[in-house]
Tab-separated table of C-alpha atoms and ligand atoms in Angstrom:
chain	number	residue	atom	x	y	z
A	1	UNK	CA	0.000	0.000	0.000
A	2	UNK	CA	1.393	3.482	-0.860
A	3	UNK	CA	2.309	5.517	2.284
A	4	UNK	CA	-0.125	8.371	0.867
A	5	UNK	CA	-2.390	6.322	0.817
A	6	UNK	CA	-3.092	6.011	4.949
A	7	UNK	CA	-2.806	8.658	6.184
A	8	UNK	CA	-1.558	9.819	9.809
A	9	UNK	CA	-3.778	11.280	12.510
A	10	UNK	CA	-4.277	14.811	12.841
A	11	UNK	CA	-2.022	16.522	15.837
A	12	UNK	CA	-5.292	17.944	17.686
A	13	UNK	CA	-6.661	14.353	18.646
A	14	UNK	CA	-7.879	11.022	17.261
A	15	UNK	CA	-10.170	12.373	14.001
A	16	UNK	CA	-11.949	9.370	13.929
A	17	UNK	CA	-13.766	10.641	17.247
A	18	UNK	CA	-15.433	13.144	15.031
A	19	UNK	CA	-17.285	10.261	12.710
A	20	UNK	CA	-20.032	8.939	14.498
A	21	UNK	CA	-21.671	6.876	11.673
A	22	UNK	CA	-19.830	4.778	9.471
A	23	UNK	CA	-19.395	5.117	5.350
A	24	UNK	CA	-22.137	3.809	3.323
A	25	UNK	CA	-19.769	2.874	-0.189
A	26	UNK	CA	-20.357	4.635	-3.097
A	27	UNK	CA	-23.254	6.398	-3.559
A	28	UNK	CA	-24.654	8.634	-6.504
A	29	UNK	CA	-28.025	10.731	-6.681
A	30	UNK	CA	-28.112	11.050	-10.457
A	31	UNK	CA	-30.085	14.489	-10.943
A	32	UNK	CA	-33.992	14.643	-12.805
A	33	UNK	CA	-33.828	15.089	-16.957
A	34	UNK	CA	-33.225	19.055	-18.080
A	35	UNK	CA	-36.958	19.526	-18.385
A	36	UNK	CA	-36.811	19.542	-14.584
A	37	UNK	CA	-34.437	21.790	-13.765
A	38	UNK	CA	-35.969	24.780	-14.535
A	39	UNK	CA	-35.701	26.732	-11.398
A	40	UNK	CA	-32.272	29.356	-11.437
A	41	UNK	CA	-31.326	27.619	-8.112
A	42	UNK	CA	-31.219	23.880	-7.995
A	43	UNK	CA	-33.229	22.347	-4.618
A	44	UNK	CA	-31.125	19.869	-2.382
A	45	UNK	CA	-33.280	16.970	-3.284
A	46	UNK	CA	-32.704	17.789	-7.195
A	47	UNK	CA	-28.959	18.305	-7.147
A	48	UNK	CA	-26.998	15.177	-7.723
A	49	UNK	CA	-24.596	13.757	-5.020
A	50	UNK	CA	-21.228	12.602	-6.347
A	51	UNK	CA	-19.521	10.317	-3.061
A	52	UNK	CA	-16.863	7.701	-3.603
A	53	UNK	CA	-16.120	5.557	-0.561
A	54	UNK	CA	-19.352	6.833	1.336
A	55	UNK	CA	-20.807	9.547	3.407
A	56	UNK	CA	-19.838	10.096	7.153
A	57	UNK	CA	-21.560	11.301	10.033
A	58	UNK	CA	-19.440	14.000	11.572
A	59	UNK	CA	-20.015	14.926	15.434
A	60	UNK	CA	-20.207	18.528	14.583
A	61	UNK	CA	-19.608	19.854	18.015
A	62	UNK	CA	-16.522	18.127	17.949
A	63	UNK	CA	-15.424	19.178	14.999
A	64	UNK	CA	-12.499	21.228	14.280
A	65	UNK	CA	-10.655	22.358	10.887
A	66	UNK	CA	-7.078	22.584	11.264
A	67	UNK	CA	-4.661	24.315	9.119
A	68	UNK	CA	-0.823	23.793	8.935
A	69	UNK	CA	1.930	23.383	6.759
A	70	UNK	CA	3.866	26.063	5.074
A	71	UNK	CA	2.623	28.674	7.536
A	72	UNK	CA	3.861	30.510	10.504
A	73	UNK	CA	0.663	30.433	12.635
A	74	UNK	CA	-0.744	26.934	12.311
A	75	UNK	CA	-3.866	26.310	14.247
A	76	UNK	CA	-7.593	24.544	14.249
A	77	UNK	CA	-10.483	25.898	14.631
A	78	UNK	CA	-14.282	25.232	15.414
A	79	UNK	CA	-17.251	25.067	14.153
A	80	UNK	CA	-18.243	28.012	16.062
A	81	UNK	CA	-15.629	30.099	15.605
A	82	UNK	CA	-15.534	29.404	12.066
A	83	UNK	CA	-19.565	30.854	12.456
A	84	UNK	CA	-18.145	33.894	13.558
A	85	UNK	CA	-16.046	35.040	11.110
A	86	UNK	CA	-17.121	37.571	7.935
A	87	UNK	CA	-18.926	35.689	5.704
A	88	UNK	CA	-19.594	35.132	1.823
A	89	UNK	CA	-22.200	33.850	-0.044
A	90	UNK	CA	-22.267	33.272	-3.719
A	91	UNK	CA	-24.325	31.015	-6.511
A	92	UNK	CA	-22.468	28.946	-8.345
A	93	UNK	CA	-22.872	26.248	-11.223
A	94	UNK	CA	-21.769	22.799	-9.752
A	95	UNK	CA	-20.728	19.818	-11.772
A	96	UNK	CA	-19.249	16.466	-11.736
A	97	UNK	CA	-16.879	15.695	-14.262
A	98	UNK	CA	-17.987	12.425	-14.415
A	99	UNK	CA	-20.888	13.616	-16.103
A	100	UNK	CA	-20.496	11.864	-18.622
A	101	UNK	CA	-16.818	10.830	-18.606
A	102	UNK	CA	-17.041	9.485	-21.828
A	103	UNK	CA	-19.379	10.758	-24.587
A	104	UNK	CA	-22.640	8.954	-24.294
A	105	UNK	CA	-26.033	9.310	-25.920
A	106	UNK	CA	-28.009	9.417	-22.615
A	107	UNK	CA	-26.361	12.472	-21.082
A	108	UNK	CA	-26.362	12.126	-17.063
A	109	UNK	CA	-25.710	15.875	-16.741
A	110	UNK	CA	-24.657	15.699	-13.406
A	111	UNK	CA	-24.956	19.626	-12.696
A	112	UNK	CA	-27.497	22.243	-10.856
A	113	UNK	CA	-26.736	25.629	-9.389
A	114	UNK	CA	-26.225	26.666	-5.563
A	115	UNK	CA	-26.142	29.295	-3.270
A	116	UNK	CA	-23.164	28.705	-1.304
A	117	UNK	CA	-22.067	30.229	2.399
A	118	UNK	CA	-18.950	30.393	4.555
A	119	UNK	CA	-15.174	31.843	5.042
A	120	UNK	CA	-13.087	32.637	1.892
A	121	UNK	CA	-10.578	30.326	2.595
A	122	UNK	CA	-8.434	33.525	1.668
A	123	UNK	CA	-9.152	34.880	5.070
A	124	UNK	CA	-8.159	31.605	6.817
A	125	UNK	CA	-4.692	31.164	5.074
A	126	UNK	CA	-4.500	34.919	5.522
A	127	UNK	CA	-4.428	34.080	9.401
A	128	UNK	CA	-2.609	31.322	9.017
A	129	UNK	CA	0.298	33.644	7.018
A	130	UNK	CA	2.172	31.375	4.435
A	131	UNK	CA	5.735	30.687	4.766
A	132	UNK	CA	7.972	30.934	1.570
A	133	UNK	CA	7.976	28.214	-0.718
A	134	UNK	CA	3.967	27.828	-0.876
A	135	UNK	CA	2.342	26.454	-4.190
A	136	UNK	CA	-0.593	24.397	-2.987
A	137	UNK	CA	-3.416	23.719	-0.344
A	138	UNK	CA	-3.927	20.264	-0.212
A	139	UNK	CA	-7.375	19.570	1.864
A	140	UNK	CA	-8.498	16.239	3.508
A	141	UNK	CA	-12.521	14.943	3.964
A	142	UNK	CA	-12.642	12.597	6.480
A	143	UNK	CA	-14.267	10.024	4.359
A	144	UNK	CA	-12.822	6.641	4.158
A	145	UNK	CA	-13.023	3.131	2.515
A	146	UNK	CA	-12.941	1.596	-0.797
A	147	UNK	CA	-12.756	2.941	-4.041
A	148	UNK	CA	-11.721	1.779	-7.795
A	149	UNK	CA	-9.414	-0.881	-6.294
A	150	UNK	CA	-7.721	1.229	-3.775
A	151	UNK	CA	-8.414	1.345	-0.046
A	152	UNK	CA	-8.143	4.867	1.405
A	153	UNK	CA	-8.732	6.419	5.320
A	154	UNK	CA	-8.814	10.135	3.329
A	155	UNK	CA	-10.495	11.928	0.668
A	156	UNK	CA	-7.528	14.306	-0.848
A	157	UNK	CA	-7.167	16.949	-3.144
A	158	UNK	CA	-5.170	19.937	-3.637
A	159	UNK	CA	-5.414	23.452	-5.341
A	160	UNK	CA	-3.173	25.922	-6.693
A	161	UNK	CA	-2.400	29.120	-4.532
A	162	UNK	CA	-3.811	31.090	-7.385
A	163	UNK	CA	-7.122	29.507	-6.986
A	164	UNK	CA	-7.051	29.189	-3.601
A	165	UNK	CA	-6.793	32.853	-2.760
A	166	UNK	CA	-9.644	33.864	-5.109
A	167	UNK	CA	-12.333	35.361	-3.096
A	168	UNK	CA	-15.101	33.015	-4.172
A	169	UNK	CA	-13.250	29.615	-3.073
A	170	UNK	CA	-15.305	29.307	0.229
A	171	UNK	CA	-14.914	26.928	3.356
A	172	UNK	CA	-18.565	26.289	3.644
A	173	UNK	CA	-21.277	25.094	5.679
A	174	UNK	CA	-24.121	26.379	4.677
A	175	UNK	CA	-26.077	25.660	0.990
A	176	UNK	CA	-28.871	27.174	-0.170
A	177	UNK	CA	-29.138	29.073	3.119
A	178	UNK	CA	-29.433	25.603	5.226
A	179	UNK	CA	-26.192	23.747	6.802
A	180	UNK	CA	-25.169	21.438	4.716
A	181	UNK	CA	-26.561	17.891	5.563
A	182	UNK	CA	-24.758	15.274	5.970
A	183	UNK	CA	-24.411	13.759	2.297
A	184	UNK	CA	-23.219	17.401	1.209
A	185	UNK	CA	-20.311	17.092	3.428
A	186	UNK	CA	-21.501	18.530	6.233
A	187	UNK	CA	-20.876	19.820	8.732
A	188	UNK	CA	-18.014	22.004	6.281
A	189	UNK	CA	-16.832	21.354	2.907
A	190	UNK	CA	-14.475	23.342	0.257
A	191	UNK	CA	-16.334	24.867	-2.582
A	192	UNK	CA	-14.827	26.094	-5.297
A	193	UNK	CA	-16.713	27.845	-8.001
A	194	UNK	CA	-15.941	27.613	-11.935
A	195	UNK	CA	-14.202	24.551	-11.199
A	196	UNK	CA	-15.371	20.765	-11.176
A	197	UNK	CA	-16.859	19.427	-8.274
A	198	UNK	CA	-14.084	16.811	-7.378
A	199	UNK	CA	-11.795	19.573	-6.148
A	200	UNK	CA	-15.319	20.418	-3.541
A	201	UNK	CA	-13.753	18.633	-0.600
A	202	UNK	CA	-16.655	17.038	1.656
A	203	UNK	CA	-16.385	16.407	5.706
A	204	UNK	CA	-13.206	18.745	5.365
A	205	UNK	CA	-11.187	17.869	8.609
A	206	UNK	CA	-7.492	19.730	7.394
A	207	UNK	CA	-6.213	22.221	4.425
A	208	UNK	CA	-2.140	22.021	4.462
A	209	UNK	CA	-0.214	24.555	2.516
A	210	UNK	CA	2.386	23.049	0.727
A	211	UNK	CA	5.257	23.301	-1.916
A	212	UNK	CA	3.721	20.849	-4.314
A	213	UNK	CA	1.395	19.246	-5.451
A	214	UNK	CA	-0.540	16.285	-3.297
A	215	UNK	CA	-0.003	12.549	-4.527
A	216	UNK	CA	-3.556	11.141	-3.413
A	217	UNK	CA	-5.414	8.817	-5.745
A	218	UNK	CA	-7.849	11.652	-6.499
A	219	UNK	CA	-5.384	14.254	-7.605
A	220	UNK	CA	-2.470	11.901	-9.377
A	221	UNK	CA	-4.696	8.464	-10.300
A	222	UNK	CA	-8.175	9.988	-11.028
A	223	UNK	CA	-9.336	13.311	-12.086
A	224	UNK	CA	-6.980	13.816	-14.755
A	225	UNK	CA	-7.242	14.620	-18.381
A	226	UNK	CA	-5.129	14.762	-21.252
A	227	UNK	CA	-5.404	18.099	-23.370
A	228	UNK	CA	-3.366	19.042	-26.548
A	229	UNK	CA	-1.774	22.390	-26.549
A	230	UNK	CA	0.331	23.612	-29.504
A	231	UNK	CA	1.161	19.742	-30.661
A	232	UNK	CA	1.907	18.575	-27.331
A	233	UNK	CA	-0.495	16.253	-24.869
A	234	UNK	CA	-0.477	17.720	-21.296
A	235	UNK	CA	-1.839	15.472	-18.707
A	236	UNK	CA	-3.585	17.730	-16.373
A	237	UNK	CA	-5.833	17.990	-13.409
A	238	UNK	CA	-9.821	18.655	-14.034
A	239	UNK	CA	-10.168	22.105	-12.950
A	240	UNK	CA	-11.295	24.680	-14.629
A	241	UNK	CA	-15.093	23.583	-16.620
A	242	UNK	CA	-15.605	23.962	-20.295
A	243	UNK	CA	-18.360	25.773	-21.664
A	244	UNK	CA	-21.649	23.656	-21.789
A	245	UNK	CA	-25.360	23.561	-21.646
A	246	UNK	CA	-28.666	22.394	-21.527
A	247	UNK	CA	-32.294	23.099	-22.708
A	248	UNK	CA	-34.764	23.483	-20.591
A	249	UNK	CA	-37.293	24.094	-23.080
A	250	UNK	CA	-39.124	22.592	-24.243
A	251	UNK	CA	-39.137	19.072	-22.906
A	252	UNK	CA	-37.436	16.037	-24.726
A	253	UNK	CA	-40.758	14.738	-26.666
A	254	UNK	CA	-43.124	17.797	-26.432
A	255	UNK	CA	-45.451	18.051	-29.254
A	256	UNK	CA	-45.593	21.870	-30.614
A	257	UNK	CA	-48.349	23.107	-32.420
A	258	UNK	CA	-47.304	26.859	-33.704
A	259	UNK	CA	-44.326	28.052	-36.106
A	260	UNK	CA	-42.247	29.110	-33.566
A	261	UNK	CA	-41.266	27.320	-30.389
A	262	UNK	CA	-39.421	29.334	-26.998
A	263	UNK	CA	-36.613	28.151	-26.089
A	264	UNK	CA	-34.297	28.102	-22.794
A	265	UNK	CA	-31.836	26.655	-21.164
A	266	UNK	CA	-28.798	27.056	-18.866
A	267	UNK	CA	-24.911	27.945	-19.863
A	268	UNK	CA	-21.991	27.479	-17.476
A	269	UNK	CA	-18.117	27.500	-17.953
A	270	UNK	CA	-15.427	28.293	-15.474
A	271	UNK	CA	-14.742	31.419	-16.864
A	272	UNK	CA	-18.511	32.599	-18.225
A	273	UNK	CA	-20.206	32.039	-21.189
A	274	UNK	CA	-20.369	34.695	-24.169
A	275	UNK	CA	-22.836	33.597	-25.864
A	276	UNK	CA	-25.041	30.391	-26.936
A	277	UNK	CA	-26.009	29.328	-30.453
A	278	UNK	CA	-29.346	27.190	-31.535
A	279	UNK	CA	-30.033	25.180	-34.574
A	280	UNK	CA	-33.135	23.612	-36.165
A	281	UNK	CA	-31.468	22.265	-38.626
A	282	UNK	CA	-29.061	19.702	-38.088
A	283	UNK	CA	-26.158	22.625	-37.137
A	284	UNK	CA	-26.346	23.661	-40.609
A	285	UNK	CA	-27.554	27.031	-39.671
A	286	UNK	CA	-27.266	28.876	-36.339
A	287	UNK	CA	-29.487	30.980	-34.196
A	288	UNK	CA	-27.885	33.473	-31.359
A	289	UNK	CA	-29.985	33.368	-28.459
A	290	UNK	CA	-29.738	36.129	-25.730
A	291	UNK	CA	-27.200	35.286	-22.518
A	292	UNK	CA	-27.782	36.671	-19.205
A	293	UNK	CA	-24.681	38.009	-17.934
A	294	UNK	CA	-22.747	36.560	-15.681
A	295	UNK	CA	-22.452	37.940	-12.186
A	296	UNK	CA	-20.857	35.305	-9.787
A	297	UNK	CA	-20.735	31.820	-11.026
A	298	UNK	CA	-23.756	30.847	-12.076
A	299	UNK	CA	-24.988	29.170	-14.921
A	300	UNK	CA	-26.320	31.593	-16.829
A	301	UNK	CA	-29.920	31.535	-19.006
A	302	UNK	CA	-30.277	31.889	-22.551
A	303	UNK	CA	-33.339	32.210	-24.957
A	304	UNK	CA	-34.827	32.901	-28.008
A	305	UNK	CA	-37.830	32.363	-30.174
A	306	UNK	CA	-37.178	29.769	-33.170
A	307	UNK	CA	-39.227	29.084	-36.455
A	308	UNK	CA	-39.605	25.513	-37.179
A	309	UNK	CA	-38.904	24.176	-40.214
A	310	UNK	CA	-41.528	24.067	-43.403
A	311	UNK	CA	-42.298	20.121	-43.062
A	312	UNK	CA	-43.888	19.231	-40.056
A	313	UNK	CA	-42.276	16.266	-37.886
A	314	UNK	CA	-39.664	15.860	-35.850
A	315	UNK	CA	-37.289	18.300	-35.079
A	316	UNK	CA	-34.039	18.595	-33.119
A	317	UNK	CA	-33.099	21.594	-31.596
A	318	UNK	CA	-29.469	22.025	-30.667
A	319	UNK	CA	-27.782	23.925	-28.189
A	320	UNK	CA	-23.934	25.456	-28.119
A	321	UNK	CA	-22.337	27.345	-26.177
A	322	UNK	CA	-18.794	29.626	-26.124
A	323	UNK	CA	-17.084	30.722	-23.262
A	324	UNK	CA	-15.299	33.711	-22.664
A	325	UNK	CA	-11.874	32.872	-24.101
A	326	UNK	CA	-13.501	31.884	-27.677
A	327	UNK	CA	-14.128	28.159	-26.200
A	328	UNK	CA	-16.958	26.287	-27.875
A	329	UNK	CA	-18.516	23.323	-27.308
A	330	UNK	CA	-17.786	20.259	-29.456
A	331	UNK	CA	-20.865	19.188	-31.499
A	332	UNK	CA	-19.998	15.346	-30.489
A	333	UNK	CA	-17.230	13.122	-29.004
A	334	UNK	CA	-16.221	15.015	-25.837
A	335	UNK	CA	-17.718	15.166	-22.512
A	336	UNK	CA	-19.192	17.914	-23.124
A	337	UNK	CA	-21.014	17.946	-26.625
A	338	UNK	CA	-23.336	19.780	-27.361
A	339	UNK	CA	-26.698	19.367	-26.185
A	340	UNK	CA	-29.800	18.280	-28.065
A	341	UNK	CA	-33.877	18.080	-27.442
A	342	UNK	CA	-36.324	16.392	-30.086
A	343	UNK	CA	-39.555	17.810	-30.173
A	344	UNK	CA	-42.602	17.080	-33.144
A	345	UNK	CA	-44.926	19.625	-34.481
A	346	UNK	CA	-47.710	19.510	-36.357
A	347	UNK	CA	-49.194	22.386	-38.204
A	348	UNK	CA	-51.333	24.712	-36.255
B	401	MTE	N1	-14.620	13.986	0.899
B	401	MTE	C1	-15.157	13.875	-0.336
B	401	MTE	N2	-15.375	14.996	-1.035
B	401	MTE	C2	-15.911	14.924	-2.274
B	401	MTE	C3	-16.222	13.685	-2.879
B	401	MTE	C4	-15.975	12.505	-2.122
B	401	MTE	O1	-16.244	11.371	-2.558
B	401	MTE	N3	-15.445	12.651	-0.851
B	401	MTE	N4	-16.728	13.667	-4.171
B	401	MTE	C5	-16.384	14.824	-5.010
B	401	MTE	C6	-17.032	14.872	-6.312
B	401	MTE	S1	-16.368	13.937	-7.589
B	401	MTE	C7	-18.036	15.769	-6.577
B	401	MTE	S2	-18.683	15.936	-8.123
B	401	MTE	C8	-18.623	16.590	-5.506
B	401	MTE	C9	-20.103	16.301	-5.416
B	401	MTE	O2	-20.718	17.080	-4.450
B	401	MTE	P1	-22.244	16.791	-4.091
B	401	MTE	O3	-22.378	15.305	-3.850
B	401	MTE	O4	-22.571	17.620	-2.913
B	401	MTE	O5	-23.049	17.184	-5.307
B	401	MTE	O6	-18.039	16.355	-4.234
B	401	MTE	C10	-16.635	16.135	-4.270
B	401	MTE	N5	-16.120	16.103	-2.936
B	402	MO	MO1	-17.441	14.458	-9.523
C-alpha cells in the first residue's frame, strides 16, 4: 500500500472521534432530466450527489478544521468560531466531471446551481500567514473506505495558490441558506466555483499549505485529463469547466403546435459564457440566443424564439455554447457535446 495512501492522525486528537456513523460505499443521486431543472437555483433533493467511498456522520460539536503546513501560525479551529467570522455567499454552477466521462447518448448531466455560504478560505490562510515556498493547499474529507481498487482512510485533493486565494473559493457550511446535511459534506466542505466538483472537498477535517502538489489517488490516479496544446499532450488535473449547456425548453418529446417554439436553457463554464447558439437544422444554420450576464458563477440563461422548419415532424433543436476565451462546445465526441432536445410539431 502506498504511504499516501493512509494517512496519519491529525495533531489535535484522534479524528476518527469526530465520525459517528460509518461510510455507506459509493453512492450517486443522479439528478432529474433538463426539463426539470428549470428553477435558477437547484433544490437539495434535485442536485446530484457525487460520493466515492461513502458519506460520514461528523459529530459537529466536535469538529475542528485545522490548518498547517507552510505557515507561521498553524492552528484549528471550530465550528463556532468558524460561524463567527465575515462571511460570503455566492451562486455557483456545480458539476461532476464524471458527467459523462465518456461521450454517451443518454447524457447524465450531473450539474445544478447553488447558493453557497462560509469563510473565503483567503481569510483563513490569511491568518494562518504562508511561509515561503507555498504552491498548494492540499485539503483532507474525512471520508474513508474503498474505491476503484484502492483502499483509502482520506479523501484528498489539492489546489493551486492562485485559486485558492480567489475570493469566491469558500470553506462552507451552509447551501442554499441551510447547513449542509450530511451527504453534502456537512458539517463544512471546500467549494470552489468555476471549477469541477471533485476539487469540492466534503467532511473537510485539514487544508495544508504546501510546496507541491498532493499525490492522493484523487489528484495523481483519477481526475486527470489529457489536453493538446500547440502539438503537445499535457496530462492535467480537471479544474477549470468547459463551456456547456442544456435546454430546458421545451421538454425532450413535447409536441408543438405553432411556427415558432421558446426556447431556454442554462450555460456554465469556469470562466462565463459569451454567448449560446441554436439550430433547427441539423447545425447547418445557427441561431444566437440572448445570454444573461454573468455575475458570480452561475450558470447563466439563454433564450430565443425559433421558427420551425416548413415540413412538419420531428425536429431537433441544438444547443452550443462559447465561453469567454472563444471556447466552444464540441458538437460530439467530448464530454461535453453539445446538447440536443427532439420535439414534433404539427401544423397549427
Ligand atoms: N470527501 C469527499 N469529497 C468529495 C467527494 C468525495 O467522494 N469525498 N466527491 C467529489 C465529487 S467527484 C463531486 S462531483 C462533488 C459532489 O458534491 P455533491 O455530492 O454535494 O453534489 O463532491 C466532491 N467532494
Ligand atoms: Mo465528480
Amino acid at each position: 500500500m502506498n504511504s499516501d495512501t493512509f494517512l496519519p492522525p491529525l495533531p489535535y486528537g484522534e479524528e476518527r472521534s469526530v465520525v459517528i456513523g460509518r461510510s455507506r460505499g459509493f453512492h450517486l443521486k443522479p439528478p432529474p432530466a433538463p426539463a426539470a431543472l428549470r428553477d435558477f437555483i437547484t433544490s437539495d433533493a434535485q442536485l446530484f450527489e457525487t460520493i466515492h467511498m461513502g458519506s460520514v456522520e461528523v459529530d459537529a460539536k466536535r469538529w475542528r478544521l485545522q490548518v498547517d503546513g507552510l505557515v507561521h501560525n498553524p492552528f484549528s479551529i471550530d465550528l463556532d468560531a468558524l460561524k463567527r467570522l465575515p462571511s460570503v455567499s455566492i451562486t455557483a454552477f456545480h458539476e461532476c466531471f464524471g458527467s459523462p466521462l465518456v461521450p454517451t447518448s443518454a447524457n447524465l448531466w450531473r450539474v445544478g446551481n447553488v447558493r453557497w455560504t462560509g469563510v473565503p478560505l483567503a481569510v483563513l490562510l490569511e491568518h494562518a500567514q504562508l511561509e515561503a515556498g507555498a504552491t498548494h493547499v492540499w485539503s483532507d474529507g474525512l471520508d474513508s473506505g474503498e474505491f476503484g481498487g484502492r483502499s483509502m482512510n482520506r479523501y484528498r485533493k489539492d489546489l493551486p495558490l492562485s485559486k485558492a486565494l480567489s475570493y469566491e473559493v469558500l470553506v462552507a457550511y451552509e447551501m442554499n441558506g441551510k447547513p449542509l446535511t450530511r451527504e453534502r459534506g456537512g458539517p463544512v466542505r471546500l467549494v470552489v466555483p468555476g471549477w469541477f466538483g471533485t476539487n469540492m472537498t466534503k467532511w473537510l477535517c485539514r487544508l495544508s499549505v504546501r510546496g507541491g502538489r498532493a499525490n492522493s489517488p484523487f489528484t495523481t490516479l483519477w481526475y486527470n485529463r489529457d489536453s493538446e496544446r500547440e502539438g503537445e499532450v499535457l496530462r492535467e488535473p480537471v479544474w477549470s469547466v468547459e463551456p456547456n449547456s442544456l435546454i430546458t425548453h421545451p421538454a425532450q418529446g413535447d409536441t408543438i403546435s405553432a411556427d415558432e417554439v421558446a426556447v431556454k436553457g442554462w450555460a456554465w463554464s469556469g470562466n462565463g459564457i459569451d454567448g449560446v447558439a441554436l439550430s433547427t437544422d441539423g447545425a447547418a444554420t445557427w441561431l444566437e440566443a440572448e445570454v444573461l450576464p454573468r455575475r458570480e458563477f452561475e450558470w447563466q440563461q439563454f433564450a430565443a424564439t425559433l421558427p420551425l422548419p416548413q415540413t412538419p415532424g420531428l425536429v431537433s433543436i441544438i444547443a452550443r455554447a462559447r465561453d469567454a476565451d472563444g471556447s466552444i462546445q464540441p458538437l460530439s465526441g467530448t464530454r461535453n457535446a453539445a446538447h440536443s432536445t427532439q420535439i414534433s410539431w404539427f401544423l397549427p
